[in-house]
Amino acid sequence: QVQLVESGGGLVQAGGSLRLSCAASKSIFSINVMGWYRQAPGKQRELVATFSSGSRTNYADSVKGRFFNSLDNAKNTVYLQMNSLKPEDTAVYYCNAHYYSSDGPHDSWGQGTQVTVSS
């Protein structure tokens, strides 16, 4: 099973930047689809960005042009660079890995990291 560990959340003022990290226990190339999600208080978890190996990242409209995903394959780590942050970006951010093994499809989630944007 793929394990994911996130880091990099924190408190930032509106207009500021943060970079989240998601370290996977296996090669990212072995994971079919990876994604970033977030969940604000009282709201459902929503998609922020998804990507699969060798393809472009798809971003939610609310973060396009402000958030950017990158990979460090040598470290099995993905990053989410978040710029021009807004108070409405406040949420717990989760990393997700969707992959297949001999016993079928799997989904792994990180523990989540809190991002708080003050106005």
mmCIF file with all atom_site columns, C-alpha atoms in Angstrom:
data_model
loop_
_atom_site.group_PDB
_atom_site.id
_atom_site.type_symbol
_atom_site.label_atom_id
_atom_site.label_alt_id
_atom_site.label_comp_id
_atom_site.label_asym_id
_atom_site.label_entity_id
_atom_site.label_seq_id
_atom_site.pdbx_PDB_ins_code
_atom_site.Cartn_x
_atom_site.Cartn_y
_atom_site.Cartn_z
_atom_site.occupancy
_atom_site.B_iso_or_equiv
_atom_site.pdbx_formal_charge
_atom_site.auth_seq_id
_atom_site.auth_comp_id
_atom_site.auth_asym_id
_atom_site.auth_atom_id
_atom_site.pdbx_PDB_model_num
ATOM 1   C CA . GLN A 1 1   ? 0.000   0.000  0.000   1.00 0.00 ? 1   GLN A CA 1
ATOM 2   C CA . VAL A 1 2   ? 1.179   3.496  -0.816  1.00 0.00 ? 2   VAL A CA 1
ATOM 3   C CA . GLN A 1 3   ? 1.623   5.748  2.187   1.00 0.00 ? 3   GLN A CA 1
ATOM 4   C CA . LEU A 1 4   ? 1.541   9.509  1.861   1.00 0.00 ? 4   LEU A CA 1
ATOM 5   C CA . VAL A 1 5   ? 2.939   12.100 4.257   1.00 0.00 ? 5   VAL A CA 1
ATOM 6   C CA . GLU A 1 6   ? 2.092   15.750 3.796   1.00 0.00 ? 6   GLU A CA 1
ATOM 7   C CA . SER A 1 7   ? 3.796   18.821 5.165   1.00 0.00 ? 7   SER A CA 1
ATOM 8   C CA . GLY A 1 8   ? 4.055   22.533 4.570   1.00 0.00 ? 8   GLY A CA 1
ATOM 9   C CA . GLY A 1 9   ? 0.775   23.948 5.779   1.00 0.00 ? 9   GLY A CA 1
ATOM 10  C CA . GLY A 1 10  ? 0.523   26.954 8.034   1.00 0.00 ? 10  GLY A CA 1
ATOM 11  C CA . LEU A 1 11  ? -0.842  30.429 8.571   1.00 0.00 ? 11  LEU A CA 1
ATOM 12  C CA . VAL A 1 12  ? -0.310  33.067 5.915   1.00 0.00 ? 12  VAL A CA 1
ATOM 13  C CA . GLN A 1 13  ? -1.766  36.454 5.075   1.00 0.00 ? 13  GLN A CA 1
ATOM 14  C CA . ALA A 1 14  ? -3.894  36.951 2.004   1.00 0.00 ? 14  ALA A CA 1
ATOM 15  C CA . GLY A 1 15  ? -1.691  37.386 -1.051  1.00 0.00 ? 15  GLY A CA 1
ATOM 16  C CA . GLY A 1 16  ? 1.031   35.216 0.419   1.00 0.00 ? 16  GLY A CA 1
ATOM 17  C CA . SER A 1 17  ? 2.393   31.858 -0.677  1.00 0.00 ? 17  SER A CA 1
ATOM 18  C CA . LEU A 1 18  ? 2.866   28.386 0.735   1.00 0.00 ? 18  LEU A CA 1
ATOM 19  C CA . ARG A 1 19  ? 4.287   25.166 -0.663  1.00 0.00 ? 19  ARG A CA 1
ATOM 20  C CA . LEU A 1 20  ? 2.843   21.837 0.342   1.00 0.00 ? 20  LEU A CA 1
ATOM 21  C CA . SER A 1 21  ? 4.763   18.594 0.033   1.00 0.00 ? 21  SER A CA 1
ATOM 22  C CA . CYS A 1 22  ? 3.481   15.051 -0.301  1.00 0.00 ? 22  CYS A CA 1
ATOM 23  C CA . ALA A 1 23  ? 6.042   12.279 0.099   1.00 0.00 ? 23  ALA A CA 1
ATOM 24  C CA . ALA A 1 24  ? 5.012   8.865  -1.212  1.00 0.00 ? 24  ALA A CA 1
ATOM 25  C CA . SER A 1 25  ? 6.375   5.543  0.041   1.00 0.00 ? 25  SER A CA 1
ATOM 26  C CA . LYS A 1 26  ? 6.691   4.254  -3.524  1.00 0.00 ? 26  LYS A CA 1
ATOM 27  C CA . SER A 1 27  ? 7.768   5.599  -6.853  1.00 0.00 ? 27  SER A CA 1
ATOM 28  C CA . ILE A 1 28  ? 5.337   8.126  -8.239  1.00 0.00 ? 28  ILE A CA 1
ATOM 29  C CA . PHE A 1 29  ? 5.607   6.303  -11.556 1.00 0.00 ? 29  PHE A CA 1
ATOM 30  C CA . SER A 1 30  ? 3.831   3.351  -9.940  1.00 0.00 ? 30  SER A CA 1
ATOM 31  C CA . ILE A 1 31  ? 0.839   5.517  -9.063  1.00 0.00 ? 31  ILE A CA 1
ATOM 32  C CA . ASN A 1 32  ? -1.790  5.945  -11.756 1.00 0.00 ? 32  ASN A CA 1
ATOM 33  C CA . VAL A 1 33  ? -3.270  9.221  -10.629 1.00 0.00 ? 33  VAL A CA 1
ATOM 34  C CA . MET A 1 34  ? -2.242  11.607 -7.873  1.00 0.00 ? 34  MET A CA 1
ATOM 35  C CA . GLY A 1 35  ? -4.199  14.529 -6.649  1.00 0.00 ? 35  GLY A CA 1
ATOM 36  C CA . TRP A 1 36  ? -4.592  17.330 -4.167  1.00 0.00 ? 36  TRP A CA 1
ATOM 37  C CA . TYR A 1 37  ? -7.905  17.867 -2.404  1.00 0.00 ? 37  TYR A CA 1
ATOM 38  C CA . ARG A 1 38  ? -9.072  20.240 0.284   1.00 0.00 ? 38  ARG A CA 1
ATOM 39  C CA . GLN A 1 39  ? -11.845 20.399 2.812   1.00 0.00 ? 39  GLN A CA 1
ATOM 40  C CA . ALA A 1 40  ? -12.999 23.587 4.451   1.00 0.00 ? 40  ALA A CA 1
ATOM 41  C CA . PRO A 1 41  ? -15.012 23.559 7.700   1.00 0.00 ? 41  PRO A CA 1
ATOM 42  C CA . GLY A 1 42  ? -18.602 22.566 7.043   1.00 0.00 ? 42  GLY A CA 1
ATOM 43  C CA . LYS A 1 43  ? -17.938 21.797 3.397   1.00 0.00 ? 43  LYS A CA 1
ATOM 44  C CA . GLN A 1 44  ? -17.349 18.695 1.340   1.00 0.00 ? 44  GLN A CA 1
ATOM 45  C CA . ARG A 1 45  ? -13.909 17.691 0.211   1.00 0.00 ? 45  ARG A CA 1
ATOM 46  C CA . GLU A 1 46  ? -13.160 19.200 -3.181  1.00 0.00 ? 46  GLU A CA 1
ATOM 47  C CA . LEU A 1 47  ? -10.639 18.580 -5.891  1.00 0.00 ? 47  LEU A CA 1
ATOM 48  C CA . VAL A 1 48  ? -7.757  21.031 -6.230  1.00 0.00 ? 48  VAL A CA 1
ATOM 49  C CA . ALA A 1 49  ? -5.542  19.340 -8.830  1.00 0.00 ? 49  ALA A CA 1
ATOM 50  C CA . THR A 1 50  ? -4.989  15.927 -10.363 1.00 0.00 ? 50  THR A CA 1
ATOM 51  C CA . PHE A 1 51  ? -2.309  14.514 -12.610 1.00 0.00 ? 51  PHE A CA 1
ATOM 52  C CA . SER A 1 52  ? -1.065  11.210 -13.942 1.00 0.00 ? 52  SER A CA 1
ATOM 53  C CA . SER A 1 53  ? 2.461   10.282 -14.946 1.00 0.00 ? 53  SER A CA 1
ATOM 54  C CA . GLY A 1 54  ? 3.397   11.866 -18.227 1.00 0.00 ? 54  GLY A CA 1
ATOM 55  C CA . SER A 1 55  ? 0.343   14.069 -18.505 1.00 0.00 ? 55  SER A CA 1
ATOM 56  C CA . ARG A 1 56  ? -0.547  17.612 -17.626 1.00 0.00 ? 56  ARG A CA 1
ATOM 57  C CA . THR A 1 57  ? -2.004  18.641 -14.310 1.00 0.00 ? 57  THR A CA 1
ATOM 58  C CA . ASN A 1 58  ? -5.686  19.529 -14.226 1.00 0.00 ? 58  ASN A CA 1
ATOM 59  C CA . TYR A 1 59  ? -6.591  22.325 -11.824 1.00 0.00 ? 59  TYR A CA 1
ATOM 60  C CA . ALA A 1 60  ? -9.875  23.400 -10.321 1.00 0.00 ? 60  ALA A CA 1
ATOM 61  C CA . ASP A 1 61  ? -11.068 26.682 -11.777 1.00 0.00 ? 61  ASP A CA 1
ATOM 62  C CA . SER A 1 62  ? -10.798 28.334 -8.372  1.00 0.00 ? 62  SER A CA 1
ATOM 63  C CA . VAL A 1 63  ? -7.019  27.804 -8.246  1.00 0.00 ? 63  VAL A CA 1
ATOM 64  C CA . LYS A 1 64  ? -5.986  28.033 -11.900 1.00 0.00 ? 64  LYS A CA 1
ATOM 65  C CA . GLY A 1 65  ? -3.119  30.433 -12.409 1.00 0.00 ? 65  GLY A CA 1
ATOM 66  C CA . ARG A 1 66  ? -2.360  30.554 -8.676  1.00 0.00 ? 66  ARG A CA 1
ATOM 67  C CA . PHE A 1 67  ? -1.538  26.945 -7.724  1.00 0.00 ? 67  PHE A CA 1
ATOM 68  C CA . PHE A 1 68  ? 1.110   24.874 -9.452  1.00 0.00 ? 68  PHE A CA 1
ATOM 69  C CA . ASN A 1 69  ? 1.938   21.204 -9.065  1.00 0.00 ? 69  ASN A CA 1
ATOM 70  C CA . SER A 1 70  ? 5.429   19.764 -9.515  1.00 0.00 ? 70  SER A CA 1
ATOM 71  C CA . LEU A 1 71  ? 7.203   16.444 -8.994  1.00 0.00 ? 71  LEU A CA 1
ATOM 72  C CA . ASP A 1 72  ? 10.552  15.299 -7.709  1.00 0.00 ? 72  ASP A CA 1
ATOM 73  C CA . ASN A 1 73  ? 10.727  11.707 -8.864  1.00 0.00 ? 73  ASN A CA 1
ATOM 74  C CA . ALA A 1 74  ? 14.024  11.055 -7.106  1.00 0.00 ? 74  ALA A CA 1
ATOM 75  C CA . LYS A 1 75  ? 12.367  11.902 -3.794  1.00 0.00 ? 75  LYS A CA 1
ATOM 76  C CA . ASN A 1 76  ? 8.970   10.362 -4.627  1.00 0.00 ? 76  ASN A CA 1
ATOM 77  C CA . THR A 1 77  ? 7.517   13.731 -3.690  1.00 0.00 ? 77  THR A CA 1
ATOM 78  C CA . VAL A 1 78  ? 4.960   16.037 -5.215  1.00 0.00 ? 78  VAL A CA 1
ATOM 79  C CA . TYR A 1 79  ? 4.621   19.691 -4.378  1.00 0.00 ? 79  TYR A CA 1
ATOM 80  C CA . LEU A 1 80  ? 1.777   22.147 -4.526  1.00 0.00 ? 80  LEU A CA 1
ATOM 81  C CA . GLN A 1 81  ? 2.969   25.716 -4.828  1.00 0.00 ? 81  GLN A CA 1
ATOM 82  C CA . MET A 1 82  ? 0.156   28.012 -3.752  1.00 0.00 ? 82  MET A CA 1
ATOM 83  C CA . ASN A 1 83  ? 0.461   31.687 -4.656  1.00 0.00 ? 83  ASN A CA 1
ATOM 84  C CA . SER A 1 84  ? -1.800  34.699 -4.237  1.00 0.00 ? 84  SER A CA 1
ATOM 85  C CA . LEU A 1 85  ? -3.618  32.905 -1.462  1.00 0.00 ? 85  LEU A CA 1
ATOM 86  C CA . LYS A 1 86  ? -7.111  34.011 -0.506  1.00 0.00 ? 86  LYS A CA 1
ATOM 87  C CA . PRO A 1 87  ? -9.087  33.521 2.716   1.00 0.00 ? 87  PRO A CA 1
ATOM 88  C CA . GLU A 1 88  ? -11.353 31.131 0.820   1.00 0.00 ? 88  GLU A CA 1
ATOM 89  C CA . ASP A 1 89  ? -8.348  28.843 0.285   1.00 0.00 ? 89  ASP A CA 1
ATOM 90  C CA . THR A 1 90  ? -8.422  28.088 4.003   1.00 0.00 ? 90  THR A CA 1
ATOM 91  C CA . ALA A 1 91  ? -8.882  24.338 4.399   1.00 0.00 ? 91  ALA A CA 1
ATOM 92  C CA . VAL A 1 92  ? -7.220  21.080 5.290   1.00 0.00 ? 92  VAL A CA 1
ATOM 93  C CA . TYR A 1 93  ? -5.317  19.930 2.227   1.00 0.00 ? 93  TYR A CA 1
ATOM 94  C CA . TYR A 1 94  ? -4.960  16.244 1.409   1.00 0.00 ? 94  TYR A CA 1
ATOM 95  C CA . CYS A 1 95  ? -2.777  14.336 -0.985  1.00 0.00 ? 95  CYS A CA 1
ATOM 96  C CA . ASN A 1 96  ? -4.309  11.338 -2.758  1.00 0.00 ? 96  ASN A CA 1
ATOM 97  C CA . ALA A 1 97  ? -2.866  8.409  -4.686  1.00 0.00 ? 97  ALA A CA 1
ATOM 98  C CA . HIS A 1 98  ? -5.032  6.218  -6.899  1.00 0.00 ? 98  HIS A CA 1
ATOM 99  C CA . TYR A 1 99  ? -3.327  3.066  -8.098  1.00 0.00 ? 99  TYR A CA 1
ATOM 100 C CA . TYR A 1 100 ? -3.888  -0.537 -9.122  1.00 0.00 ? 100 TYR A CA 1
ATOM 101 C CA . SER A 1 101 ? -2.414  -3.723 -7.714  1.00 0.00 ? 101 SER A CA 1
ATOM 102 C CA . SER A 1 102 ? -3.100  -7.407 -8.259  1.00 0.00 ? 102 SER A CA 1
ATOM 103 C CA . ASP A 1 103 ? -6.159  -7.179 -6.023  1.00 0.00 ? 103 ASP A CA 1
ATOM 104 C CA . GLY A 1 104 ? -7.703  -4.198 -7.735  1.00 0.00 ? 104 GLY A CA 1
ATOM 105 C CA . PRO A 1 105 ? -7.853  -0.414 -7.378  1.00 0.00 ? 105 PRO A CA 1
ATOM 106 C CA . HIS A 1 106 ? -6.737  1.430  -4.245  1.00 0.00 ? 106 HIS A CA 1
ATOM 107 C CA . ASP A 1 107 ? -6.923  4.913  -2.850  1.00 0.00 ? 107 ASP A CA 1
ATOM 108 C CA . SER A 1 108 ? -4.473  6.239  -0.294  1.00 0.00 ? 108 SER A CA 1
ATOM 109 C CA . TRP A 1 109 ? -4.766  9.536  1.550   1.00 0.00 ? 109 TRP A CA 1
ATOM 110 C CA . GLY A 1 110 ? -2.305  11.597 3.469   1.00 0.00 ? 110 GLY A CA 1
ATOM 111 C CA . GLN A 1 111 ? -3.042  12.804 6.979   1.00 0.00 ? 111 GLN A CA 1
ATOM 112 C CA . GLY A 1 112 ? -3.875  16.309 5.812   1.00 0.00 ? 112 GLY A CA 1
ATOM 113 C CA . THR A 1 113 ? -2.206  19.624 6.475   1.00 0.00 ? 113 THR A CA 1
ATOM 114 C CA . GLN A 1 114 ? -3.968  22.787 7.608   1.00 0.00 ? 114 GLN A CA 1
ATOM 115 C CA . VAL A 1 115 ? -3.726  25.928 5.498   1.00 0.00 ? 115 VAL A CA 1
ATOM 116 C CA . THR A 1 116 ? -5.129  29.108 7.020   1.00 0.00 ? 116 THR A CA 1
ATOM 117 C CA . VAL A 1 117 ? -5.219  32.353 5.080   1.00 0.00 ? 117 VAL A CA 1
ATOM 118 C CA . SER A 1 118 ? -5.983  35.490 7.066   1.00 0.00 ? 118 SER A CA 1
ATOM 119 C CA . SER A 1 119 ? -7.550  38.553 5.515   1.00 0.00 ? 119 SER A CA 1
#
